Coordinates of C-alpha atoms and ligand atoms in Angstrom, one line a residue:
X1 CA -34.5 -54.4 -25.4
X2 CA -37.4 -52.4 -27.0
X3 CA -37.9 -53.1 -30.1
X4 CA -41.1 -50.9 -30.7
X5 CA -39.9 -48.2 -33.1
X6 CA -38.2 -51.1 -35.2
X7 CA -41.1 -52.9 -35.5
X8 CA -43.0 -50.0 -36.6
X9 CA -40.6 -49.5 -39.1
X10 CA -40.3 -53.2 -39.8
X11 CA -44.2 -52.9 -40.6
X12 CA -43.8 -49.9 -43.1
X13 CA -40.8 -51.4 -45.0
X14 CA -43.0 -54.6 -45.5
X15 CA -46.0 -53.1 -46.8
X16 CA -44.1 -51.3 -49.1
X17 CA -42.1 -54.4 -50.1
X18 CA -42.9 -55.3 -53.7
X19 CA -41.9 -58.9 -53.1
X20 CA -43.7 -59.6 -50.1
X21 CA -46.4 -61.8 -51.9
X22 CA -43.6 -64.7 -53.0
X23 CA -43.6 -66.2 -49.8
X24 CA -47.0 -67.7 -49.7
X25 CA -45.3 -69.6 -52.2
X26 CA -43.8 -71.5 -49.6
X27 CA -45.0 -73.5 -46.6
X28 CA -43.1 -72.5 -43.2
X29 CA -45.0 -72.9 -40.0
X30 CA -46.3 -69.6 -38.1
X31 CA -43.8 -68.9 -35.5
X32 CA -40.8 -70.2 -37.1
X33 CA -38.1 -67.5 -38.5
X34 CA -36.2 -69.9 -40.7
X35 CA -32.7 -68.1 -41.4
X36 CA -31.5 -71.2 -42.8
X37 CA -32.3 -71.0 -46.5
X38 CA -28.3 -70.4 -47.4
X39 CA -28.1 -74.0 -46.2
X40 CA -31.5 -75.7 -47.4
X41 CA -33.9 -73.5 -49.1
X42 CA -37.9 -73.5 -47.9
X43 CA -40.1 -75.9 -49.2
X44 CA -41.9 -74.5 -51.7
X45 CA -46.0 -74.7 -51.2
X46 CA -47.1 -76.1 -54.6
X47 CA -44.3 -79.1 -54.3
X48 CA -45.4 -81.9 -52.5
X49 CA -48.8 -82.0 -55.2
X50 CA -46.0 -81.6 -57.8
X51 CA -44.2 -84.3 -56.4
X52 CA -47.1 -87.0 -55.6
X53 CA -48.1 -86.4 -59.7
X54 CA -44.2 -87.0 -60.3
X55 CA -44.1 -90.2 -58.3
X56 CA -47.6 -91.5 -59.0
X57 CA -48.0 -90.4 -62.6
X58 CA -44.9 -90.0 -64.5
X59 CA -42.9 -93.1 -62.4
X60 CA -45.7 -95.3 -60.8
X61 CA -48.1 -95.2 -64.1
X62 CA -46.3 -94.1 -67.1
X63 CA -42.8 -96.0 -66.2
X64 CA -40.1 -96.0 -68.7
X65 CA -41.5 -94.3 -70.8
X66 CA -41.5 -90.8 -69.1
X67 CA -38.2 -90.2 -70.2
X68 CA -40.2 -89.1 -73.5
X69 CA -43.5 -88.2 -73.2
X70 CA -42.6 -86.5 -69.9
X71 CA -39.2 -84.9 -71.2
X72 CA -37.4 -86.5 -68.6
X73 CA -34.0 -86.7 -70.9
X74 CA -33.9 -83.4 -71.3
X75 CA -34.5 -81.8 -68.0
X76 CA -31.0 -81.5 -67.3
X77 CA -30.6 -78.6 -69.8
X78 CA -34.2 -77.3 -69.5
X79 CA -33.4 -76.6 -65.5
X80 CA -30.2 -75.6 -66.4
X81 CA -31.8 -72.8 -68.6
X82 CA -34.5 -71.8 -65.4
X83 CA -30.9 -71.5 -63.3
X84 CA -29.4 -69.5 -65.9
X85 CA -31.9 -67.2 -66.0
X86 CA -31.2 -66.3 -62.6
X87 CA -27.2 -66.2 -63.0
X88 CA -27.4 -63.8 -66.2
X89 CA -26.9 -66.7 -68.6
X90 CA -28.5 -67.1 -72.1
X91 CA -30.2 -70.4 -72.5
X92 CA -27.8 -73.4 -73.3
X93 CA -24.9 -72.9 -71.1
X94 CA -26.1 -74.1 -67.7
X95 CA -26.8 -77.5 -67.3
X96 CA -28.4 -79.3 -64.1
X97 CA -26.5 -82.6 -62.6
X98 CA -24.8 -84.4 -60.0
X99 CA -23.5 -82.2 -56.8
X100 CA -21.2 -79.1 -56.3
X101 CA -18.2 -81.3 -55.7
X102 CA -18.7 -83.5 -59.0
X103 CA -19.3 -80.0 -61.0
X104 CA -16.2 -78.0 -59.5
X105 CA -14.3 -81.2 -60.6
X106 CA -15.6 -81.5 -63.9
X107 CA -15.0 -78.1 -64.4
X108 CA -11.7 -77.5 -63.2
X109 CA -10.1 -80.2 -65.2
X110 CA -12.0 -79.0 -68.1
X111 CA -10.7 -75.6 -67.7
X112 CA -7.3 -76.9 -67.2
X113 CA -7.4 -78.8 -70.3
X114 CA -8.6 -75.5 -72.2
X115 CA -5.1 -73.9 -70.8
X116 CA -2.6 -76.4 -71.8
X117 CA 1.3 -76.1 -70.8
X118 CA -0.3 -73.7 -68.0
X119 CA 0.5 -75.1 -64.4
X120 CA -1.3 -73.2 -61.4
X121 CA -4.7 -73.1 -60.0
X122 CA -5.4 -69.8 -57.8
X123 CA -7.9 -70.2 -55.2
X124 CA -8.7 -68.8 -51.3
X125 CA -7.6 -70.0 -48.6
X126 CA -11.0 -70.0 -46.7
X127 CA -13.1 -71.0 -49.6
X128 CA -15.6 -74.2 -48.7
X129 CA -13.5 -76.9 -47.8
X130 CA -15.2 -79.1 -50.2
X131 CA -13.8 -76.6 -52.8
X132 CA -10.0 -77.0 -51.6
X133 CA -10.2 -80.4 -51.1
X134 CA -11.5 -81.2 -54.9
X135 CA -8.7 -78.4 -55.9
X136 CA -6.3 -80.3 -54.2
X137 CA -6.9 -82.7 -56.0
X138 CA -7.5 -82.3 -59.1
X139 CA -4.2 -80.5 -58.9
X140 CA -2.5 -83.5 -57.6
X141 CA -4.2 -85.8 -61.1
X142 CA -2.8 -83.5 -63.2
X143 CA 0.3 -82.0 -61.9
X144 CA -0.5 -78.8 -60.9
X145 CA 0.2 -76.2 -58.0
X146 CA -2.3 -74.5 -56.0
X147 CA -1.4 -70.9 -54.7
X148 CA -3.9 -69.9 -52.1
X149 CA -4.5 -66.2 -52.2
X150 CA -7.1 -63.9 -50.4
X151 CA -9.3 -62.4 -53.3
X152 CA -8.0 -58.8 -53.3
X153 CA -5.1 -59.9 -53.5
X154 CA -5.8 -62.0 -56.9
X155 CA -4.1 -59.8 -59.7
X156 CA -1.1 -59.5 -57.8
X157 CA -0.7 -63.6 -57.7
X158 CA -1.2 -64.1 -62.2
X159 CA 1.2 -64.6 -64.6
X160 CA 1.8 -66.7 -67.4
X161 CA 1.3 -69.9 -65.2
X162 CA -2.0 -69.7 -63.9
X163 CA -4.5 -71.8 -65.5
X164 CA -7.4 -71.2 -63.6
X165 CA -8.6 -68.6 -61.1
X166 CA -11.2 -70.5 -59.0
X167 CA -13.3 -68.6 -56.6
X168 CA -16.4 -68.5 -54.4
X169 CA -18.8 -65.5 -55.0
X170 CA -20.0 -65.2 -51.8
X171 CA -18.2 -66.6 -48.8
X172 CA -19.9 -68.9 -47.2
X173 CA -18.4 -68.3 -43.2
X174 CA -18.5 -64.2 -43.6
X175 CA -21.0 -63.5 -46.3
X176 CA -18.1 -61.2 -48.3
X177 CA -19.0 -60.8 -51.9
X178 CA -16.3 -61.2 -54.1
X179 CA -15.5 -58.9 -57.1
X180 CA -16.3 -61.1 -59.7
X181 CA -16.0 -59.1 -62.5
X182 CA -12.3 -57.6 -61.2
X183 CA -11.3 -60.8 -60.6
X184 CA -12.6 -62.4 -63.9
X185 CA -11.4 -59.3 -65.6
X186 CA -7.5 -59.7 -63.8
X187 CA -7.7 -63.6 -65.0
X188 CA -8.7 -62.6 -68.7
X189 CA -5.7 -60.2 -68.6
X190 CA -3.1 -62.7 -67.6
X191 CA -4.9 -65.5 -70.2
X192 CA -6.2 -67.6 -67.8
X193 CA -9.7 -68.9 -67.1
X194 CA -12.0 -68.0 -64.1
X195 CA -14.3 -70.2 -62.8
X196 CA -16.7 -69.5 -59.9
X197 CA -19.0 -71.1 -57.4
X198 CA -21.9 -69.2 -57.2
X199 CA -23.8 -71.5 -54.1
X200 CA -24.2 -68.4 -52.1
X201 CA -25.5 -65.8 -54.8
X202 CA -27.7 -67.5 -57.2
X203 CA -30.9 -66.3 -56.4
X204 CA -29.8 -63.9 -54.2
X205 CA -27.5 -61.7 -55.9
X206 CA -26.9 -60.4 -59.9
X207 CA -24.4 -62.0 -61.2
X208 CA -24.4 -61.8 -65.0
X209 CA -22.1 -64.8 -66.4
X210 CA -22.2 -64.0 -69.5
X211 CA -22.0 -60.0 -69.5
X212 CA -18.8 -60.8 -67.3
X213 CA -17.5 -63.2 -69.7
X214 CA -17.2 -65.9 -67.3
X215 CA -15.6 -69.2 -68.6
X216 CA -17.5 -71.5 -66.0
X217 CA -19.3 -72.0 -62.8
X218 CA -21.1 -74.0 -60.7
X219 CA -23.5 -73.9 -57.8
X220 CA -25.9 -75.7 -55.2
X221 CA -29.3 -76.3 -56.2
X222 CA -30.7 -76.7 -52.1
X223 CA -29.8 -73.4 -51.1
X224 CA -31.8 -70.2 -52.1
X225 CA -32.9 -72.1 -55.3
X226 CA -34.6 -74.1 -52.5
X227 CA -34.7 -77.8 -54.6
X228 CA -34.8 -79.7 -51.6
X229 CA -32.0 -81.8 -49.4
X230 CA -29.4 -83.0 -51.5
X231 CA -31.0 -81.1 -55.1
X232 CA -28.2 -81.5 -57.7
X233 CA -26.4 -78.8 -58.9
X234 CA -25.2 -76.8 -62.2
X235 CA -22.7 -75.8 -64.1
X236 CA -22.1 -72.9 -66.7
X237 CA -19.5 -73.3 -69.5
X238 CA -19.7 -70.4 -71.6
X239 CA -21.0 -70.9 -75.2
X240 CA -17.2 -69.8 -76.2
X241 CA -15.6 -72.8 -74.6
X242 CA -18.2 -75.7 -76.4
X243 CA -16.1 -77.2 -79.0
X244 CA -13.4 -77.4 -77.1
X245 CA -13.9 -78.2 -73.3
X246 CA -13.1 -81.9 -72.8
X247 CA -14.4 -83.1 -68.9
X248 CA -13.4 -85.8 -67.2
X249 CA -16.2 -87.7 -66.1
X250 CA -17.4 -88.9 -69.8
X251 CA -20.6 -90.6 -69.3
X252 CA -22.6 -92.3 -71.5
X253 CA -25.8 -89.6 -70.9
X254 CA -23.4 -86.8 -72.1
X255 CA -21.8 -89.0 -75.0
X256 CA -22.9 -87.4 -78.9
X257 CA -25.2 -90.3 -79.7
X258 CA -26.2 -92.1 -75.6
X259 CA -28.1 -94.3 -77.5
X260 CA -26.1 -95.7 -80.2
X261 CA -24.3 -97.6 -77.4
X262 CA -21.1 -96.9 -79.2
X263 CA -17.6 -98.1 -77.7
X264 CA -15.5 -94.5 -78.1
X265 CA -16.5 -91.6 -76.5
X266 CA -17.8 -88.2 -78.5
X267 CA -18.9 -85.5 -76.7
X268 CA -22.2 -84.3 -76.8
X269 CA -22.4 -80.9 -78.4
X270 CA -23.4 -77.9 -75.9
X271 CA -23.3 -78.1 -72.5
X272 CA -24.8 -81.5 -72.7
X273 CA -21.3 -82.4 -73.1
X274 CA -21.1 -82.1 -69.3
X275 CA -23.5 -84.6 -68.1
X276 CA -22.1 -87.9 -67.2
X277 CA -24.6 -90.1 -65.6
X278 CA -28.5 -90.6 -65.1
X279 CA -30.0 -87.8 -63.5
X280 CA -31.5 -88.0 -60.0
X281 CA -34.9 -87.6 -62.0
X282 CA -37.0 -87.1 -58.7
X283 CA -34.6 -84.5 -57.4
X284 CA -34.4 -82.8 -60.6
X285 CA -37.8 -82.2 -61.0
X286 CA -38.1 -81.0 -57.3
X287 CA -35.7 -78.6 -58.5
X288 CA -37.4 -77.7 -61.6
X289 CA -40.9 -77.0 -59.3
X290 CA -39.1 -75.1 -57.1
X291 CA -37.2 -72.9 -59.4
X292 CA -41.0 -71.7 -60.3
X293 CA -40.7 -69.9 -57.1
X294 CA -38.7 -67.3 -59.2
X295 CA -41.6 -67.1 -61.8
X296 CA -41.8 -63.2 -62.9
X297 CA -39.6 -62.4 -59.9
X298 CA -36.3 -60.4 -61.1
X299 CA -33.2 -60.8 -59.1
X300 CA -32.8 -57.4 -58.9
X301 CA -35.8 -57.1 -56.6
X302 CA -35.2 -60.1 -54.6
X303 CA -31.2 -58.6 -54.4
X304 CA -32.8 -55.1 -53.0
X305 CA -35.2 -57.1 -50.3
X306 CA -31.9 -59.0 -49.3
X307 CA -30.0 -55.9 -48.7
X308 CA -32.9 -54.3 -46.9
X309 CA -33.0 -57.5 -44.8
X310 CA -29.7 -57.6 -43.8
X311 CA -28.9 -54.2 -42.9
X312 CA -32.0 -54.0 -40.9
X313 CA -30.2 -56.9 -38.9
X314 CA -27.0 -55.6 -38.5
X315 CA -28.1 -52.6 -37.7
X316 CA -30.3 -53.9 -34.5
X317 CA -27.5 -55.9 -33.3
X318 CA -25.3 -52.8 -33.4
X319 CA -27.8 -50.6 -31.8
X320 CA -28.8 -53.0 -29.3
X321 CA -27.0 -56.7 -28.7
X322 CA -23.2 -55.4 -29.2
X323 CA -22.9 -55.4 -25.1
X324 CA -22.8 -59.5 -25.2
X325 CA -19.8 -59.9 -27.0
X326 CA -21.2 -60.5 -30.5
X327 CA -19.0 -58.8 -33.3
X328 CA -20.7 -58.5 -37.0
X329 CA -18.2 -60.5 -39.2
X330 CA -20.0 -59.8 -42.6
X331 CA -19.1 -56.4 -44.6
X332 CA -21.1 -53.6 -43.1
X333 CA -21.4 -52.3 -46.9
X334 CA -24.8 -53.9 -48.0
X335 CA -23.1 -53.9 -51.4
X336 CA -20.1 -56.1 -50.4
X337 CA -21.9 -58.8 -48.9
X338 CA -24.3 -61.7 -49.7
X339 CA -27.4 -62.8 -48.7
X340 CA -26.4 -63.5 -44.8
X341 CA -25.1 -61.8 -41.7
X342 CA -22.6 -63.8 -39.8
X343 CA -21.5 -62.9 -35.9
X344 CA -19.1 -63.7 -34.2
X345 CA -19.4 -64.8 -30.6
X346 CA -17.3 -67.6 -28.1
X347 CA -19.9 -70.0 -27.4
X348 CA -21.4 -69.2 -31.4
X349 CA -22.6 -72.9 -31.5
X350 CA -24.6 -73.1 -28.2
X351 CA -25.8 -69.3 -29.0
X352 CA -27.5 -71.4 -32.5
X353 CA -28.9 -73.8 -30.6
X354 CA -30.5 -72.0 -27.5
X355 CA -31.5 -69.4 -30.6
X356 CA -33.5 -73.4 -32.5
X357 CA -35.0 -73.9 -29.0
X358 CA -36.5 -70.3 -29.5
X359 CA -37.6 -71.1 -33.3
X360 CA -34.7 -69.2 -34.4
X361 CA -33.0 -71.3 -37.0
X362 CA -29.7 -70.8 -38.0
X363 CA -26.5 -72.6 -38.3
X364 CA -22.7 -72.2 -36.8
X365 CA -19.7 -72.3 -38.7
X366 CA -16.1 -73.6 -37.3
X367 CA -14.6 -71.8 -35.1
X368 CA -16.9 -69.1 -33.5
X369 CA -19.7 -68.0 -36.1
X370 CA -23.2 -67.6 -35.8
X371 CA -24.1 -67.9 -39.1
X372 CA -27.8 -66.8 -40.4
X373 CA -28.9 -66.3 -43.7
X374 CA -31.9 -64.1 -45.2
X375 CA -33.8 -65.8 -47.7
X376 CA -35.7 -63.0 -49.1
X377 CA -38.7 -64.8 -50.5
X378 CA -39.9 -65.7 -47.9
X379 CA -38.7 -63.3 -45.0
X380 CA -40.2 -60.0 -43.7
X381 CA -38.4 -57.5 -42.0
X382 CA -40.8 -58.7 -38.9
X383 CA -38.9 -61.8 -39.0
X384 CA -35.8 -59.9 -38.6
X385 CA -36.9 -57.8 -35.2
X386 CA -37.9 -61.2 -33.8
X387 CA -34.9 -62.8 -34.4
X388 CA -33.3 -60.0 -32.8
X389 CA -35.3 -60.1 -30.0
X390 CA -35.2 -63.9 -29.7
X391 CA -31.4 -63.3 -29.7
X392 CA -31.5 -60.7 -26.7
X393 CA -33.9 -63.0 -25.0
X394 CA -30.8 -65.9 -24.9
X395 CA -28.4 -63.8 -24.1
X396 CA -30.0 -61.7 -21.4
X397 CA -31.1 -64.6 -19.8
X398 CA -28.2 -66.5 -20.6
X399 CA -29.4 -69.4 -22.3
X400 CA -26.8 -70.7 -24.1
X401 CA -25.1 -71.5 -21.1
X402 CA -27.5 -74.7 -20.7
X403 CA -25.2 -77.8 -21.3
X404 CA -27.9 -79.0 -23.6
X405 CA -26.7 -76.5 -25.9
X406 CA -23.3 -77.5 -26.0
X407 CA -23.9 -81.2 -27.8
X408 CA -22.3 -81.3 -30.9
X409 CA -25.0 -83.1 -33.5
X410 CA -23.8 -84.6 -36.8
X411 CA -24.8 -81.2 -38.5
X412 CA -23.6 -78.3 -36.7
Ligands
PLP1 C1 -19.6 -72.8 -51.5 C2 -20.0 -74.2 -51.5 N1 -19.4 -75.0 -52.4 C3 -19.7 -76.4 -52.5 C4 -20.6 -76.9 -51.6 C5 -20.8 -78.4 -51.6 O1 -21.8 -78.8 -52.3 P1 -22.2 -80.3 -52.6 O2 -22.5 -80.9 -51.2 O3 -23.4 -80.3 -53.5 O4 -21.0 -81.0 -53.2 C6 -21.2 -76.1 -50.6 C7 -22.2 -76.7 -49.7 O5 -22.6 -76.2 -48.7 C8 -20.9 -74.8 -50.6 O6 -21.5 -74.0 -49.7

C-alpha cells in the first residue's frame, strides 16, 4: 500500500498533538509499536530508580519501620485517591488492593447486602469471563439469580428483583463503550445498585463516578494505569454507601482499630472498610510511581488523542487492508468505543503473531479477534501508519500462514 499522504498527515496531527510530550515518560524501545497497553501498560521511565530507592531504602535499610515514616499503611487510600482522580471521584472513595476478581467480589456481595430481600444480579453475557465466573458465584453463596442481558437491552430486564446491575464500561473483546450513565440511571429507577468495571476506560476515557452517582466499581491497575504485571487493583464505593456496606472478605488491615488485635470485627470507617489484607507494598508503590505518568495530564485530552488514534486506524484499514478478509469489530463511532480497535479475521491469532515478529504487538481474543489497543501516552499517529503497514506487509506476503505462527503459548 502507499501510505505516503497518511503519513504526512500522521506528521501534522502529531505536532499539533498537545500530549505528545507524555511519552518520554515512558521507556519503549525505538522500533517497537507496543499496542498492548489495554493488557499491560508501558513501563514508565522514572520507575526502575523509583523502585531500586523502594527496595534499597524503604525495605532493605529502613525495614519495618517504613510502614510509618514512609506511609506505607496508608498507600492503599492515597493511590486510591491518584485513581480516582482519573475516574471522576472525590478523594476517599477509591481505594487500592488485591486484584479485579477479589474487588468485583467484595463488591458485589457488598452491594447485595445494601439491597436486602432483593434477588437478581444483571450482567452481560460477553463480559470478561473472570467477571461471570466471580458473578456466578457469588450468586450461587448467597442465593441469587443471574440474568444475562446485552447492555441495551438493560432497562427492559429491571424490576423490583434486581439487586445489582453489574457491567463492564468498555468491552474488552470489541472495544464497545457502554452507556454508563443510561444504564446507572435505568438501575437507580428500578432501586437497584450499579456497579461497574472500569479496566478498559480508566485512563482512557471520562467517566465521572461520582457525577453519575455510581454505587461502586472496580478496575485493573496494569492496564492504561500502567502499574506493572500483576499491579493491584481498586475499588470505588460511593461516599453514600460508607456506613452501611458490609464486604465479605473482613480483614484485619480493614478492621476499625488493626492494631488493637481485637477478636470481633468492626469495619474501618471509609473505604478503608474495604481492605482485607496486607498490601502488595512493592506493587503498590509501582502503581503509585506510575500513576505520576498522569501528572497535569486531564483525561479529557488523553480521551481526544485516543479517539484521534483510533479512527486514524480504522480508517486505514478500511481504505486500504479490507481486501484480506479483516472486518472492524469495534463501533465505527469514535464516541461509542474505547481505547482499542479490534478486527476480526480467521487465522486472528497467527495474524498477532506474524504482526510480534514484525514488532507489532498486540494480542488475540477467543474466537477470531485481532485485538490492539492505543495507549495514548505514549503512541503517535506515526505508530498507527506503521502498524498498518506492518499489517499489509503480513498479509500481502502471507505471513501468518507460517506454522510458527500457529503455536498456541500460555498467553494468547
Ligand atoms: C474487564 C476485566 N475484568 C477483570 C479482569 C481480571 O483482573 P484480575 O486478573 O486483576 O483479577 C480483567 C483482566 O484482564 C479484565 O479485562
Amino acid at each position: 500500500v502507499d501510505l505516503t499522504a497518511a503519513r504526512e498527515r500522521a506528521a501534522a496531527l502529531d505536532a499539533a498533538d498537545p500530549v505528545a510530550h507524555l511519552r518520554a515518560r515512558f521507556r519503549l524501545r525505538d522500533g517497537l509499536v507496543y499496542l498492548d497497553g489495554n493488557s499491560l501498560g508501558a513501563m514508565p521511565a522514572h520507575l526502575p530508580a523509583r523502585m531500586a530507592e523502594v527496595v534499597e531504602q524503604e525495605w532493605g535499610r529502613d525495614l519495618i519501620g517504613s510502614w510509618n515514616t514512609h506511609d506505607w499503611w496508608t498507600a492503599p487510600e492515597r493511590v486510591g485517591d491518584l485513581v480516582g482522580r482519573l475516574v471522576g471521584a472525590e478523594p476517599g472513595q477509591v481505594v487500592v488492593a488485591d486484584s479485579t476478581s477479589v474487588d468485583l467480589f467484595k463488591a458485589l456481595v457488598a452491594a447485595a447486602r445494601l439491597r436486602p430481600g432483593r434477588t437478581v444480579v444483571v450482567t452481560e453475557p460477553g463480559s470478561f469471563p473472570a467477571d461471570l465466573y466471580v458473578i456466578d458465584s457469588v450468586a450461587e453463596l448467597l442465593g441469587l439469580t443471574v440474568r444475562r442481558v446485552p447492555p441495551a437491552e438493560v432497562p427492559a430486564a429491571l424490576d423490583d428483583d434486581v439487586a445489582v446491575v453489574s457491567y463492564s464500561h468498555v468491552d474488552y473483546r470489541t472495544g464497545e463503550l457502554a452507556d454508563l450513565a443510561g444504564i446507572t440511571a435505568a438501575t437507580h429507577s428500578a432501586g437497584a445498585l450499579a456497579l461497574w468495571d472500569l479496566s478498559h476506560s480508566a485512563g482512557v476515557v471520562r467517566v465521572d463516578l461520582d457525577a453519575h452517582d455510581v454505587d461502586l466499581a472496580v478496575g485493573c491497575g496494569y492496564k492504561y494505569l500502567n502499574g506493572g504485571p500483576g499491579a493491584p487493583a481498586y475499588v470505588y464505593v460511593a461516599r453514600r454507601h460508607h456506613d452501611a456496606m458490609r464486604q465479605p472478605l473482613t480483614g484485619w488491615t480493614g478492621h476499625a482499630r488493626p492494631f488493637a488485635m481485637e477478636g470481633r470485627y468492626e469495619k474501618a470507617p471509609g473505604i478503608a472498610g474495604m481492605r482485607t489484607g496486607t498490601p502488595p507494598m512493592l506493587s503498590m508503590l509501582a502503581l503509585e510511581s506510575a500513576l505520576h505518568c498522569f501528572d497535569g495530564v486531564e483525561v479529557d485530552a488523553v480521551r481526544a488523542k485516543s479517539q484521534s488514534l483510533t479512527s486514524l486506524f480504522v480508517e486505514l484499514v478500511d481504505g486500504h487492508l479490507s481486501a484480506y478478509g479483516l472486518e472492524v469489530v469495534s463501533p465505527r463511532d469514535a464516541d461509542r468505543r474505547g481505547s482499542q480497535v479490534s478486527l476480526r479475521h480467521p487465522q486472528a491469532y497467527a495474524v498477532v503473531q506474524a504482526l510480534i515478529a514484525r514488532d507489532v504487538v498486540g494480542d488475540y481474543r477467543e474466537p477470531d479477534v485481532v485485538r490492539l489497543g492505543f495507549a495514548p501516552l505514549y503512541l503517535s499517529h506515526a505508530d498507527v501508519v506503521t502498524a498498518v503497514e506492518r499489517l499489509d506487509a503480513v498479509l500481502t506476503a502471507g505471513e501468518h500462514h507460517d506454522p510458527a505462527h500457529a503455536v498456541r503459548h500460555a498467553v494468547t
